[in-house]
Every structure is written in structure tokens, then in C-alpha cells.
mmCIF file of C-alpha atoms in Angstrom:
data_model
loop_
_atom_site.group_PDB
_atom_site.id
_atom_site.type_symbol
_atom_site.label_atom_id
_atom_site.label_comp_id
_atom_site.label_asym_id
_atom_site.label_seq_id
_atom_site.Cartn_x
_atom_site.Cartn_y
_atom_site.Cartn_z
ATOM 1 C CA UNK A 1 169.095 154.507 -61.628
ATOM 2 C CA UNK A 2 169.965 152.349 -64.673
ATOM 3 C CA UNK A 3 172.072 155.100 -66.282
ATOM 4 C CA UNK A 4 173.789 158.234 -64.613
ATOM 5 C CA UNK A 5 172.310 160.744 -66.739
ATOM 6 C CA UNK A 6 168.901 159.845 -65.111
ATOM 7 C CA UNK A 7 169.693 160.256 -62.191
ATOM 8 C CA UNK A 8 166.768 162.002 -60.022
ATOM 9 C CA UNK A 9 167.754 164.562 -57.251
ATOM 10 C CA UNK A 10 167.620 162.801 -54.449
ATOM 11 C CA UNK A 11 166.321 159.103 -53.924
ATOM 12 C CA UNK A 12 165.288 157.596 -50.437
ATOM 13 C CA UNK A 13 165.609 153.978 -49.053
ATOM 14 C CA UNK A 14 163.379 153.486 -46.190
ATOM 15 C CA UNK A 15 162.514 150.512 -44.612
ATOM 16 C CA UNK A 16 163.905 148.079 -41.870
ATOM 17 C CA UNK A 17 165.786 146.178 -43.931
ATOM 18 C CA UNK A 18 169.437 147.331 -43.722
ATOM 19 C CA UNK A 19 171.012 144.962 -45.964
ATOM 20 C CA UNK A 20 168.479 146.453 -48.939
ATOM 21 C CA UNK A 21 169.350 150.057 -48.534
ATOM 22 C CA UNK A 22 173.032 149.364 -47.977
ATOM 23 C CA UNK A 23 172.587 147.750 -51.415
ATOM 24 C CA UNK A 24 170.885 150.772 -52.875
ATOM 25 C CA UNK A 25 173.192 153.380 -51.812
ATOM 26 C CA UNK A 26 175.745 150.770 -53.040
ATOM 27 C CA UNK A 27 174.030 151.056 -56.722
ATOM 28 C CA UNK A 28 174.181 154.091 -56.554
ATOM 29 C CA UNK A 29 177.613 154.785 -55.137
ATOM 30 C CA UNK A 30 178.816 152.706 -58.166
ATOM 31 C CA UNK A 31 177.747 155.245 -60.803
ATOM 32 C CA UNK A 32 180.683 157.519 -59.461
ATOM 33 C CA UNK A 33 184.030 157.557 -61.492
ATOM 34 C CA UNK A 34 186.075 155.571 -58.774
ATOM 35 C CA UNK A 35 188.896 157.913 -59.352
ATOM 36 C CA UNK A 36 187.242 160.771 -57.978
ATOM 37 C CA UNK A 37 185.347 159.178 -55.567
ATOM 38 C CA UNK A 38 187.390 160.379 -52.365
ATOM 39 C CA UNK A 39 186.119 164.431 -54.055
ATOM 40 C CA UNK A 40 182.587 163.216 -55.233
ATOM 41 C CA UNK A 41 181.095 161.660 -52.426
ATOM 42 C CA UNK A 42 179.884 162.619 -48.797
ATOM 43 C CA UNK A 43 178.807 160.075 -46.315
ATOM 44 C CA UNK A 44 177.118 162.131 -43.232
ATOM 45 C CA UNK A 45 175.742 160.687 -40.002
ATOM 46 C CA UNK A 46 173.137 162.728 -38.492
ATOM 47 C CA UNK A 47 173.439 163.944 -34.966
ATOM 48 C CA UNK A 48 172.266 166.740 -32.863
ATOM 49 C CA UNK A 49 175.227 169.107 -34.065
ATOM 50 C CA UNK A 50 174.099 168.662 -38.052
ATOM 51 C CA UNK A 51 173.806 171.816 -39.717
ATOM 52 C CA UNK A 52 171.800 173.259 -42.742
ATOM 53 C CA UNK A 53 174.434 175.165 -44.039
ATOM 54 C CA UNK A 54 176.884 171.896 -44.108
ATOM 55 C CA UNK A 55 174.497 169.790 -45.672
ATOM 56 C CA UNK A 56 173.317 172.207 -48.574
ATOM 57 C CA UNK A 57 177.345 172.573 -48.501
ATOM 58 C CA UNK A 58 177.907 169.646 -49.484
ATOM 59 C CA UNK A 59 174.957 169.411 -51.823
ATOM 60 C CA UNK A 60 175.875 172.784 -53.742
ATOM 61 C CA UNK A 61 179.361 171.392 -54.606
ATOM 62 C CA UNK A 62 180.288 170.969 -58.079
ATOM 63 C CA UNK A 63 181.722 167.565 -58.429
ATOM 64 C CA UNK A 64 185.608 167.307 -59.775
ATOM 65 C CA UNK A 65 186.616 165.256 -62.337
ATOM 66 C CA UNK A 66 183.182 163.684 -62.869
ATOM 67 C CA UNK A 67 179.894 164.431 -64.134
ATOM 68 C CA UNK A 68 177.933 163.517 -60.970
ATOM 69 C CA UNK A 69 178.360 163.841 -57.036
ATOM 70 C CA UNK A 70 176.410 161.806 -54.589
ATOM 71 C CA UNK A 71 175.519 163.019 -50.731
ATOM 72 C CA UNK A 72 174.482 160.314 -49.086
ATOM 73 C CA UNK A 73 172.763 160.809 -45.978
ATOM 74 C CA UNK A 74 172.358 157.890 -43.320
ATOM 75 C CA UNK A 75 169.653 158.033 -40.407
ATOM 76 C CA UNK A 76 167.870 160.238 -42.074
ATOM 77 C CA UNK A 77 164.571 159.695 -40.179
ATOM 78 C CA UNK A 78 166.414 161.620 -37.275
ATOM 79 C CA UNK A 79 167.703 164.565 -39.538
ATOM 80 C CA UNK A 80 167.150 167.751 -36.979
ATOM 81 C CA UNK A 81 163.762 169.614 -37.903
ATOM 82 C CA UNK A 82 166.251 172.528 -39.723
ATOM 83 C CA UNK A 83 168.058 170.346 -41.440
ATOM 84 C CA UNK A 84 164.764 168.165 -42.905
ATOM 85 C CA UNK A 85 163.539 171.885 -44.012
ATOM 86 C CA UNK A 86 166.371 172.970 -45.166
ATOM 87 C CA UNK A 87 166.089 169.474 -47.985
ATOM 88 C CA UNK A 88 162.709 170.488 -48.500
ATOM 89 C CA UNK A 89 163.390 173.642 -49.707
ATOM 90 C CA UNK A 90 166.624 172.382 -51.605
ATOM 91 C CA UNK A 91 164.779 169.415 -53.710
ATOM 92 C CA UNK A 92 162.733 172.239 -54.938
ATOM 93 C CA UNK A 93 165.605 173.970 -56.481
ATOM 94 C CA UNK A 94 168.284 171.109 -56.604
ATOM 95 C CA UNK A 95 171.890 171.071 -57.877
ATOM 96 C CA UNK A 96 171.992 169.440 -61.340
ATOM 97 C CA UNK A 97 174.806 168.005 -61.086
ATOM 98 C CA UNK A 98 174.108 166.254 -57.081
ATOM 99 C CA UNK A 99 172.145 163.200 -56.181
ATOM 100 C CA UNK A 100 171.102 163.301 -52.849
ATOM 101 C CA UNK A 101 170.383 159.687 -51.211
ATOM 102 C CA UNK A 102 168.867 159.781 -47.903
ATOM 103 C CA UNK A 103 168.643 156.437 -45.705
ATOM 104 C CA UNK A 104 165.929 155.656 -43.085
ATOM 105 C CA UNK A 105 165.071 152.848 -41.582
ATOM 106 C CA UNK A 106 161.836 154.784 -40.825
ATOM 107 C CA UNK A 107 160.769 158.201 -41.959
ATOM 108 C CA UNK A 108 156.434 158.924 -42.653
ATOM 109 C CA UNK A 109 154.976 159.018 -45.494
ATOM 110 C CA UNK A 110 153.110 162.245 -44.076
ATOM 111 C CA UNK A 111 156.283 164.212 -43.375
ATOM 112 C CA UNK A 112 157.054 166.765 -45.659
ATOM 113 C CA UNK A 113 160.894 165.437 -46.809
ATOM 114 C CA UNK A 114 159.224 162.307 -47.679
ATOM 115 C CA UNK A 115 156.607 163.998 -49.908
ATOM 116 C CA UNK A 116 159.590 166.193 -51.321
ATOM 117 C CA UNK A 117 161.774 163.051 -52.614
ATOM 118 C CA UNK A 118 158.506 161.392 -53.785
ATOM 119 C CA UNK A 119 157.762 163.998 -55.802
ATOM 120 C CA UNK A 120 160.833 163.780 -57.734
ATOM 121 C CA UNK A 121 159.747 160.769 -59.664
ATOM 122 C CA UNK A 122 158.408 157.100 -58.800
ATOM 123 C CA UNK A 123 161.418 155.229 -58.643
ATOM 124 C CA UNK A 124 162.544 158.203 -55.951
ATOM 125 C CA UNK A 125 161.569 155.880 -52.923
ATOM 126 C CA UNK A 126 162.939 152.619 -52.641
ATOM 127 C CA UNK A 127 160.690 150.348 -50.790
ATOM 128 C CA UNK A 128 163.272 148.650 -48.040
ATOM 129 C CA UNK A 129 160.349 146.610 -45.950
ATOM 130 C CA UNK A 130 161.454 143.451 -44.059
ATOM 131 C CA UNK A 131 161.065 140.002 -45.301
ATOM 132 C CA UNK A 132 157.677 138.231 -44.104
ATOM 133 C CA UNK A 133 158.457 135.255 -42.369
ATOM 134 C CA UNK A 134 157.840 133.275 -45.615
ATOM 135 C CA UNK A 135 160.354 134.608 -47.977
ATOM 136 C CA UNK A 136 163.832 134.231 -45.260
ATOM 137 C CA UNK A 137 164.012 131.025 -45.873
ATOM 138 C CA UNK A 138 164.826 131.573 -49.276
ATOM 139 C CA UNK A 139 166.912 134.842 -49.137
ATOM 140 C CA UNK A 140 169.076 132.782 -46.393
ATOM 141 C CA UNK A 141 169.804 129.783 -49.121
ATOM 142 C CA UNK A 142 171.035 132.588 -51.589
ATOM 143 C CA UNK A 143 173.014 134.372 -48.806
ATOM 144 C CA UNK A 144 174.454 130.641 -47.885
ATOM 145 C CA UNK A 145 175.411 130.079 -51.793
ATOM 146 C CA UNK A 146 177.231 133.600 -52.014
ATOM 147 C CA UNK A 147 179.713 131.643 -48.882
ATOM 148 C CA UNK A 148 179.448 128.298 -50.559
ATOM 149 C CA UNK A 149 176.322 126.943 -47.992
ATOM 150 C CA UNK A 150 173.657 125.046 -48.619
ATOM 151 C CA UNK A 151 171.081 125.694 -45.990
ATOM 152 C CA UNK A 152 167.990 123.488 -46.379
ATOM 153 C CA UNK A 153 164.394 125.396 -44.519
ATOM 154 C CA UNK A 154 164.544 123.825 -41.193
ATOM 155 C CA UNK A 155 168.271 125.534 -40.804
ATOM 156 C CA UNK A 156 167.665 128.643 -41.869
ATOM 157 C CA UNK A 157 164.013 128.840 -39.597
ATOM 158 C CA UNK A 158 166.422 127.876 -36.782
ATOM 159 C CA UNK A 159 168.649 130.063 -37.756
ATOM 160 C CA UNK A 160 166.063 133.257 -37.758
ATOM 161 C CA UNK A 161 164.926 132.083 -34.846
ATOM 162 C CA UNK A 162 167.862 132.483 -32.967
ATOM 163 C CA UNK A 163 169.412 135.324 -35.002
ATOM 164 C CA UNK A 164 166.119 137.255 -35.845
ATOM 165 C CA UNK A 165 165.013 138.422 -38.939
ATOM 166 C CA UNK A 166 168.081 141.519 -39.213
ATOM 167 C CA UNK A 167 169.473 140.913 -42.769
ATOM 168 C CA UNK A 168 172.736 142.348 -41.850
ATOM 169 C CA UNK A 169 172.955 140.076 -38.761
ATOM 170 C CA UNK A 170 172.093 136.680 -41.177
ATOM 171 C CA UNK A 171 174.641 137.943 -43.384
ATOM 172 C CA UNK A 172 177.408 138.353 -40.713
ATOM 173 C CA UNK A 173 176.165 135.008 -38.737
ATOM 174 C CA UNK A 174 176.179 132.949 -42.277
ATOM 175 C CA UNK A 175 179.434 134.128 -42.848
ATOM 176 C CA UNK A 176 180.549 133.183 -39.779
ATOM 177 C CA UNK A 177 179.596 129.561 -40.434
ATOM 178 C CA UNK A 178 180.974 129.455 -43.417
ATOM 179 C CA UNK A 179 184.001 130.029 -41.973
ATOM 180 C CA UNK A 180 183.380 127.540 -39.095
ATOM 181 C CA UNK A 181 182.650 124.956 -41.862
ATOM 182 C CA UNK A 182 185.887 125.538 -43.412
ATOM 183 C CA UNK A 183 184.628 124.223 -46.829
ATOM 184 C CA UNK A 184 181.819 124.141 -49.201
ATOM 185 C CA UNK A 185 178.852 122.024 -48.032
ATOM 186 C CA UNK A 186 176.074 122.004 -46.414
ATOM 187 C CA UNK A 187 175.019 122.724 -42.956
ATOM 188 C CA UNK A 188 172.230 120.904 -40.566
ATOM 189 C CA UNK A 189 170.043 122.666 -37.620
ATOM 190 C CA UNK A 190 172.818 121.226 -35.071
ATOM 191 C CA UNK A 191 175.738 122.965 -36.546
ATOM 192 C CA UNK A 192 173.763 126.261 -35.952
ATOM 193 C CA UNK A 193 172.613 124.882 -32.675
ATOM 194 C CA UNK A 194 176.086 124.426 -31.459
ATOM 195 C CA UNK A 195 177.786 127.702 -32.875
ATOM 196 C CA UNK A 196 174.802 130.568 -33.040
ATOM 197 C CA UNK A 197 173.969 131.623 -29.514
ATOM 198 C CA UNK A 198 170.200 132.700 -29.204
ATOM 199 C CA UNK A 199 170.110 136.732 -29.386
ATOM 200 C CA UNK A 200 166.120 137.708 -29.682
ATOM 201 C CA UNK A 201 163.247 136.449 -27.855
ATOM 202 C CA UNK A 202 161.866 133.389 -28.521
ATOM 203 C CA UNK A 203 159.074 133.544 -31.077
ATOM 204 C CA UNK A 204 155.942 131.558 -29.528
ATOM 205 C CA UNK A 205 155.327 130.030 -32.731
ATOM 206 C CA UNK A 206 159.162 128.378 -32.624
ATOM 207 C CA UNK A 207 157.930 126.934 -29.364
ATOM 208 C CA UNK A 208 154.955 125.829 -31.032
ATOM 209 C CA UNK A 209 156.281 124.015 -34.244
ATOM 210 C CA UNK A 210 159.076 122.087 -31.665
ATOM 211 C CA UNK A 211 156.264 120.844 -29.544
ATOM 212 C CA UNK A 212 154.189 119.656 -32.937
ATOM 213 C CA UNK A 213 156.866 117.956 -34.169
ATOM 214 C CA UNK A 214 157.427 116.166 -29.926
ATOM 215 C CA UNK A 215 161.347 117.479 -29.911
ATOM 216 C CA UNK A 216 161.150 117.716 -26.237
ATOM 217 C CA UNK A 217 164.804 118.486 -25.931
ATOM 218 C CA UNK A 218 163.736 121.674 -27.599
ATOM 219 C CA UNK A 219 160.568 122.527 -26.499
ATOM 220 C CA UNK A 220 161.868 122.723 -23.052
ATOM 221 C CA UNK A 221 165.025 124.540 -23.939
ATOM 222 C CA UNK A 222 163.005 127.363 -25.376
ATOM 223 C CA UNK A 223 159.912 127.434 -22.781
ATOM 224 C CA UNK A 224 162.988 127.920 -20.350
ATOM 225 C CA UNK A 225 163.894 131.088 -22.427
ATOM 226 C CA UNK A 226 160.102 132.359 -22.556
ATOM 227 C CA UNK A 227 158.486 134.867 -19.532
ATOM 228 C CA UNK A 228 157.055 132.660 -17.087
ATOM 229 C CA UNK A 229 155.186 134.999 -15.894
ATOM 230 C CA UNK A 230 152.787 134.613 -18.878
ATOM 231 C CA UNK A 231 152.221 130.746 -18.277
ATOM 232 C CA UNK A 232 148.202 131.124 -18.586
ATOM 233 C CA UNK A 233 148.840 132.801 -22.290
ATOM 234 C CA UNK A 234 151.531 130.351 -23.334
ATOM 235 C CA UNK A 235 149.163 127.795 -22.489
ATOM 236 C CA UNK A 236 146.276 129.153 -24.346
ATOM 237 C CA UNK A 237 148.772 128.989 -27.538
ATOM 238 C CA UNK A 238 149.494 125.820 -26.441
ATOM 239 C CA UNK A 239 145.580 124.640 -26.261
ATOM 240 C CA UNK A 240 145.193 126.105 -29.932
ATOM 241 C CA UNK A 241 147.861 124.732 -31.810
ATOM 242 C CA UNK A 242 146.440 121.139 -29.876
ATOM 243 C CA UNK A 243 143.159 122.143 -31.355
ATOM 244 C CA UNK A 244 144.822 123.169 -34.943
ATOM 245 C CA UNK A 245 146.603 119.315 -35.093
ATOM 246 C CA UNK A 246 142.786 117.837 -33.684
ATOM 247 C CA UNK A 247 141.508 119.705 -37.281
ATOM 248 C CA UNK A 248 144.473 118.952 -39.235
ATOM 249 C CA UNK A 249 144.548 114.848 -38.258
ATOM 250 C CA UNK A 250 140.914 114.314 -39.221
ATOM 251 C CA UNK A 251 141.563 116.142 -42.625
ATOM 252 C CA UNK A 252 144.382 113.870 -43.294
ATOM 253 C CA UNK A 253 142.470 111.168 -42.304
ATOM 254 C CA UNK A 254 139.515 112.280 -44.651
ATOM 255 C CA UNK A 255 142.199 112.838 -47.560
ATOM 256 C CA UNK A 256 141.653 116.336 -47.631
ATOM 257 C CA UNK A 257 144.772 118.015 -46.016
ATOM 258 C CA UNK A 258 145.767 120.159 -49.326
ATOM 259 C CA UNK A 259 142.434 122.359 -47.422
ATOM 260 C CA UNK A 260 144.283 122.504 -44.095
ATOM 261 C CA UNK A 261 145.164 125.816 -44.755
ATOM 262 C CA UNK A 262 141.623 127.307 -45.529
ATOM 263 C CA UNK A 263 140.098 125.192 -43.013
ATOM 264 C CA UNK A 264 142.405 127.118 -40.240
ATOM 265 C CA UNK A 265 142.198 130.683 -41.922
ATOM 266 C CA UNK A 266 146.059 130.524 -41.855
ATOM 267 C CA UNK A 267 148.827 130.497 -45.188
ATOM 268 C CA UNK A 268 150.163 127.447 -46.879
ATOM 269 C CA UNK A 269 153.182 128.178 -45.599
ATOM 270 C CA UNK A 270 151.930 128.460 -42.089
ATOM 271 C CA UNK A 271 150.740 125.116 -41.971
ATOM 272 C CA UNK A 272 152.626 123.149 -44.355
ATOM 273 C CA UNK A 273 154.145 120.891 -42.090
ATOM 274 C CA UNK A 274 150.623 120.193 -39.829
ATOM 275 C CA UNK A 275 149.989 117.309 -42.082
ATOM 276 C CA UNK A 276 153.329 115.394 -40.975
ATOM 277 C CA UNK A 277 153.115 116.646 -37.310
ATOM 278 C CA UNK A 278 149.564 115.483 -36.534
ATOM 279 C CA UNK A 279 150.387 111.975 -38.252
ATOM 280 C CA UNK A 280 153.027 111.579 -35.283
ATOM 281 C CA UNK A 281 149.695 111.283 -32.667
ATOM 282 C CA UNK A 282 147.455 107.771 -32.460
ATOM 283 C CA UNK A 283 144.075 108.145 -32.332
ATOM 284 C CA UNK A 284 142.652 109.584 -29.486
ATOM 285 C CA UNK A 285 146.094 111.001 -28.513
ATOM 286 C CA UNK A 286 145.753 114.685 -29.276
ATOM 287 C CA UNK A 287 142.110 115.084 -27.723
ATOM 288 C CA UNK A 288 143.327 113.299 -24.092
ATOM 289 C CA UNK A 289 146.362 116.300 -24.579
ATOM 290 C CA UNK A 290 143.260 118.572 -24.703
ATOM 291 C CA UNK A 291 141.850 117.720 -21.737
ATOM 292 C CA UNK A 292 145.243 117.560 -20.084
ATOM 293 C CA UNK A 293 145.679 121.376 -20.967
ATOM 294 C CA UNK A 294 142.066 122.212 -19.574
ATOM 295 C CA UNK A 295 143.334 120.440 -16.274
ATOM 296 C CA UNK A 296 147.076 122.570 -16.641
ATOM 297 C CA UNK A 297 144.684 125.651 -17.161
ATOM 298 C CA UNK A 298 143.020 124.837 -13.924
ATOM 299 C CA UNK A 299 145.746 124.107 -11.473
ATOM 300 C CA UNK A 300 147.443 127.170 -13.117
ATOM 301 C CA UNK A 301 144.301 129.078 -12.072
ATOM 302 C CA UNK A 302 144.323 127.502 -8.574
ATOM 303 C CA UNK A 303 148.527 128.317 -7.644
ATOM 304 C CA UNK A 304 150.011 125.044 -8.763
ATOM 305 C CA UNK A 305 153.629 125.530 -9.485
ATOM 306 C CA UNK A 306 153.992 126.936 -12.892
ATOM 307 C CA UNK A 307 156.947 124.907 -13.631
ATOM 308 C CA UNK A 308 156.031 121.655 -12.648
ATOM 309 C CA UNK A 309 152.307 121.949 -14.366
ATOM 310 C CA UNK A 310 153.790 123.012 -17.767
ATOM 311 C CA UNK A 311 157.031 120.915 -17.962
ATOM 312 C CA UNK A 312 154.194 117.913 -17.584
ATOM 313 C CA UNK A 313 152.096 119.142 -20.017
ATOM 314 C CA UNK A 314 155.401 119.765 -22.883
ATOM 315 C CA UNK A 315 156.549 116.005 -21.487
ATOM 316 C CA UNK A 316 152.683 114.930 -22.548
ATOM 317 C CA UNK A 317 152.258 116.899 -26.121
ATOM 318 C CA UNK A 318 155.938 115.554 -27.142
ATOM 319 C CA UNK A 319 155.128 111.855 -26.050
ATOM 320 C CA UNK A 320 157.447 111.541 -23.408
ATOM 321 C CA UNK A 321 155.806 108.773 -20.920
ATOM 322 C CA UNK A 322 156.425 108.725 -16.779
ATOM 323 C CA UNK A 323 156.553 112.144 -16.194
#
């Protein structure tokens, strides 16, 4: 899409992330003469009452006062059955002078518009997948430097795990605290704490990492958020990440903790900060936690108030003494 005169017929971005397709059909928006835009572009929403003949309509105009037109088609994963045939037949004949670009945020790579776009070329489908866990992080830090905030890892994980991982959502929220701020700078995990209210379920490895690193403040302010109905399987998580900082504090002690990550099947990412966490325990500590969860797992088992039995154990793994 580098120049308009290669334009391909009809382009689709399809994938979850919002913020990557609104920035495709903005790319490609941009290759209109902005004085003829209002004559050379249609935006339409699909809904029950879409039409073929309106959308090949559209797509048959001749654009005015400009070489191209663009149709750009959001939703498109929900285009009426007609209407989806009606494109497939279209793309096989297509206006010249018409790009078509067709939004999803799903849409099969079995169904036959999908096959019809990707058969215009290989740079026809624009891959709009979400973000692994990994990489938000860093798309947050450039998102905070666009509003003049530096957001160091731990704030933007908080951050995701509060907002979720919605790229137009971080965007808006970032903003937001930008504003807030009132000034270039950076930001720390209690200025999000205090102004971004939680929106998506918590994340069990959230609750995880905050009772690793003994935050009890938060540990319990999330497990109060979490389904207590599934005690016996947050305490089963709870058992293995014990067992996971058991593995990881005789590796450090050993010197070989850059093997952490093999050791436990996981990423280096996933376990880059097991190393500090399990350094946090004395000797001994984390396996008389281990048998503490074997006896939560057994009063659970027996009708002991779910509560009471995990609030102990959290008080125990975060090192909070009298409980």
C-alpha cells in the first residue's frame, strides 16, 4: 500500500486488535486526495438491513476529483450471507478505480470472502492478532511516550491487568493519565492504582506474581475479586507456583538460575522475576508453605470456611506472622 497506483482491490484487517486495523484503514484512508475525501470515501456499518445492491453501489462509483475511491467496510465478519456473496462475486470482476477495505475482528480463513481478498495478492490480509502477554509491556511505553509517559514494566503489567489487553482501551486509559499527570514524567504502579478502576477479571497469574513477591495488601485485594467458588483450583495454582519458587530457590542457590526457565518448561519472560521472588523466603520457608497448602487443601475438602482457610494461607506465602 506504499504507493496508490498499487493499490489491490480490496485489502482485509482481521484480527482482535482494534487499534492495528484502525491504523490500517487509516494508511489507507490517507492515500485519498483530502479534498475529495467527503465524494471518495464510504464508511458502512453492517447491520441486518445491509444490502448488495448498496454496497456494489458504492463500490461501482467512479471517484470525483481523484484517481482512487476507498469503501471501507467495518464488522465485516457479520456482513449478511448476500452481501459476503455479493463481494465474492465483485473481487472477481472489481472496479479499477475502488479499493475495497473490509474490517473484522474475526472472519475464517475457510470462508469464501476471505479466500476472495487473499487471492488478490499477499499483502491483501493484514494480520491484526493481539499482543502476547510479552510484547504489551513494550507497546504501552511507546503509547506512554506519544502522551509524554514513561511507564516502567511493573506499571504497564498493572496497568493490563486492570485494563486488559484492548489496545484501544490502553490508548484511551494512558491518555487519561496523561492528563491526570498534568505534565511530562513518569508514572509508578500507585498512580494507576489510585485512578484506573479494575474492568476485566482478574488474571490468576496477577494473583500469583503479588503473592511471589509477599504484597499482601494486594494479594488479598485481588483474591477478593476472584470466584470463590473455585477455592480448590485457586489453591492448586497456588500449590504450583509454591512448588515453581521450591525449584527456582535451589537453582539460585546452585548458581544456575539463567536455566530457571527450561527447568520449568515456561518463557524467559514468564519467569524472569522467580529469581528475586524466591530469594525473599529463608530456608526451609517455602517447603513448610507447602505443607501448609496440603493442610488448606484438606480442610477445604472437609467444609472449612473458604475464607478463613485461604486468607491464612495468602497471610503465610506473603510472610505476614499471627494470623
Amino acid at each position: 500500500m506504499a504507493e496508490q497506483a498499487k493499490l489491490l482491490a480490496a485489502y482485509l484487517a482481521v484480527g482482535p486488535d482494534e487499534m492495528k486495523r484502525a491504523r490500517a484503514i487509516d494508511k489507507l484512508k490517507s492515500r485519498l486526495n483530502q479534498s475529495f475525501i467527503t465524494f471518495n470515501l464510504d464508511e458502512i456499518s453492517v447491520s441486518a438491513e445491509l444490502t448488495p445492491e448498496s454496497v456494489l453501489s458504492s463500490a461501482q462509483t467512479l471517484p470525483m476529483g481523484d484517481s482512487r475511491r476507498i469503501v471501507v467496510i467495518d464488522d465485516a465478519g457479520k456482513l449478511p450471507k448476500s452481501v459476503s456473496e455479493a463481494l465474492v462475486g465483485y473481487l472477481k470482476n472489481p472496479n479499477p478505480t475502488t479499493t475495497l477495505m473490509l474490517s473484522a475482528s474475526k472472519l475464517a480463513k475457510t470462508t469464501r470472502l476471505y479466500k476472495a481478498v487473499d487471492a488478490l495478492g499477499k499483502l491483501a490480509v493484514i494480520n491484526c492478532g493481539a499482543m502476547t502477554r510479552s510484547e504489551l509491556p513494550k507497546y504501552i511505553g511507546d503509547l506512554g511516550r506519544k502522551y509524554g509517559l514513561q511507564i516502567p514494566v511493573n506499571v504497564a503489567n498493572e496497568l493490563v491487568s486492570r485494563v486488559g489487553d484492548n489496545t484501544t482501551m490502553l490508548d484511551s486509559q494512558i491518555k487519561s493519565l496523561a492528563a491526570l499527570l498534568g505534565r511530562p514524567g513518569a508514572i509508578d504502579v500507585q498512580f494507576v492504582e489510585t485512578h484506573v478502576a479494575r474492568v476485566v477479571e482478574v488474571k490468576p497469574w496477577d494473583f500469583l506474581d503479588s503473592l511471589s513477591a509477599r504484597n499482601a495488601q494486594k494479594a488479598l485485594e485481588l483474591y477478593s475479586q476472584m470466584d470463590e467458588s473455585g477455592a480448590i483450583g485457586n489453591l492448586s495454582l497456588m500449590t504450583g507456583r509454591v512448588r515453581e519458587l521450591i525449584c527456582a530457590r535451589s537453582m539460585v542457590k546452585r548458581g544456575t538460575e539463567r536455566e530457571i526457565a527450561s527447568v520449568l518448561g515456561k518463557q524467559d519472560w514468564q519467569v524472569r522475576n522467580y529469581a528475586r521472588w524466591a530469594r525473599q523466603f529463608a530456608d526451609g520457608e517455602l517447603e513448610y508453605i507447602l505443607g501448609l497448602c496440603a493442610d488448606a487443601e484438606r480442610g477445604l475438602k472437609s467444609g472449612e470456611d473458604k475464607t478463613t482457610t485461604m486468607t491464612k494461607l495468602i497471610f503465610a506465602l506473603c510472610g505476614v506472622a499471627n494470623v
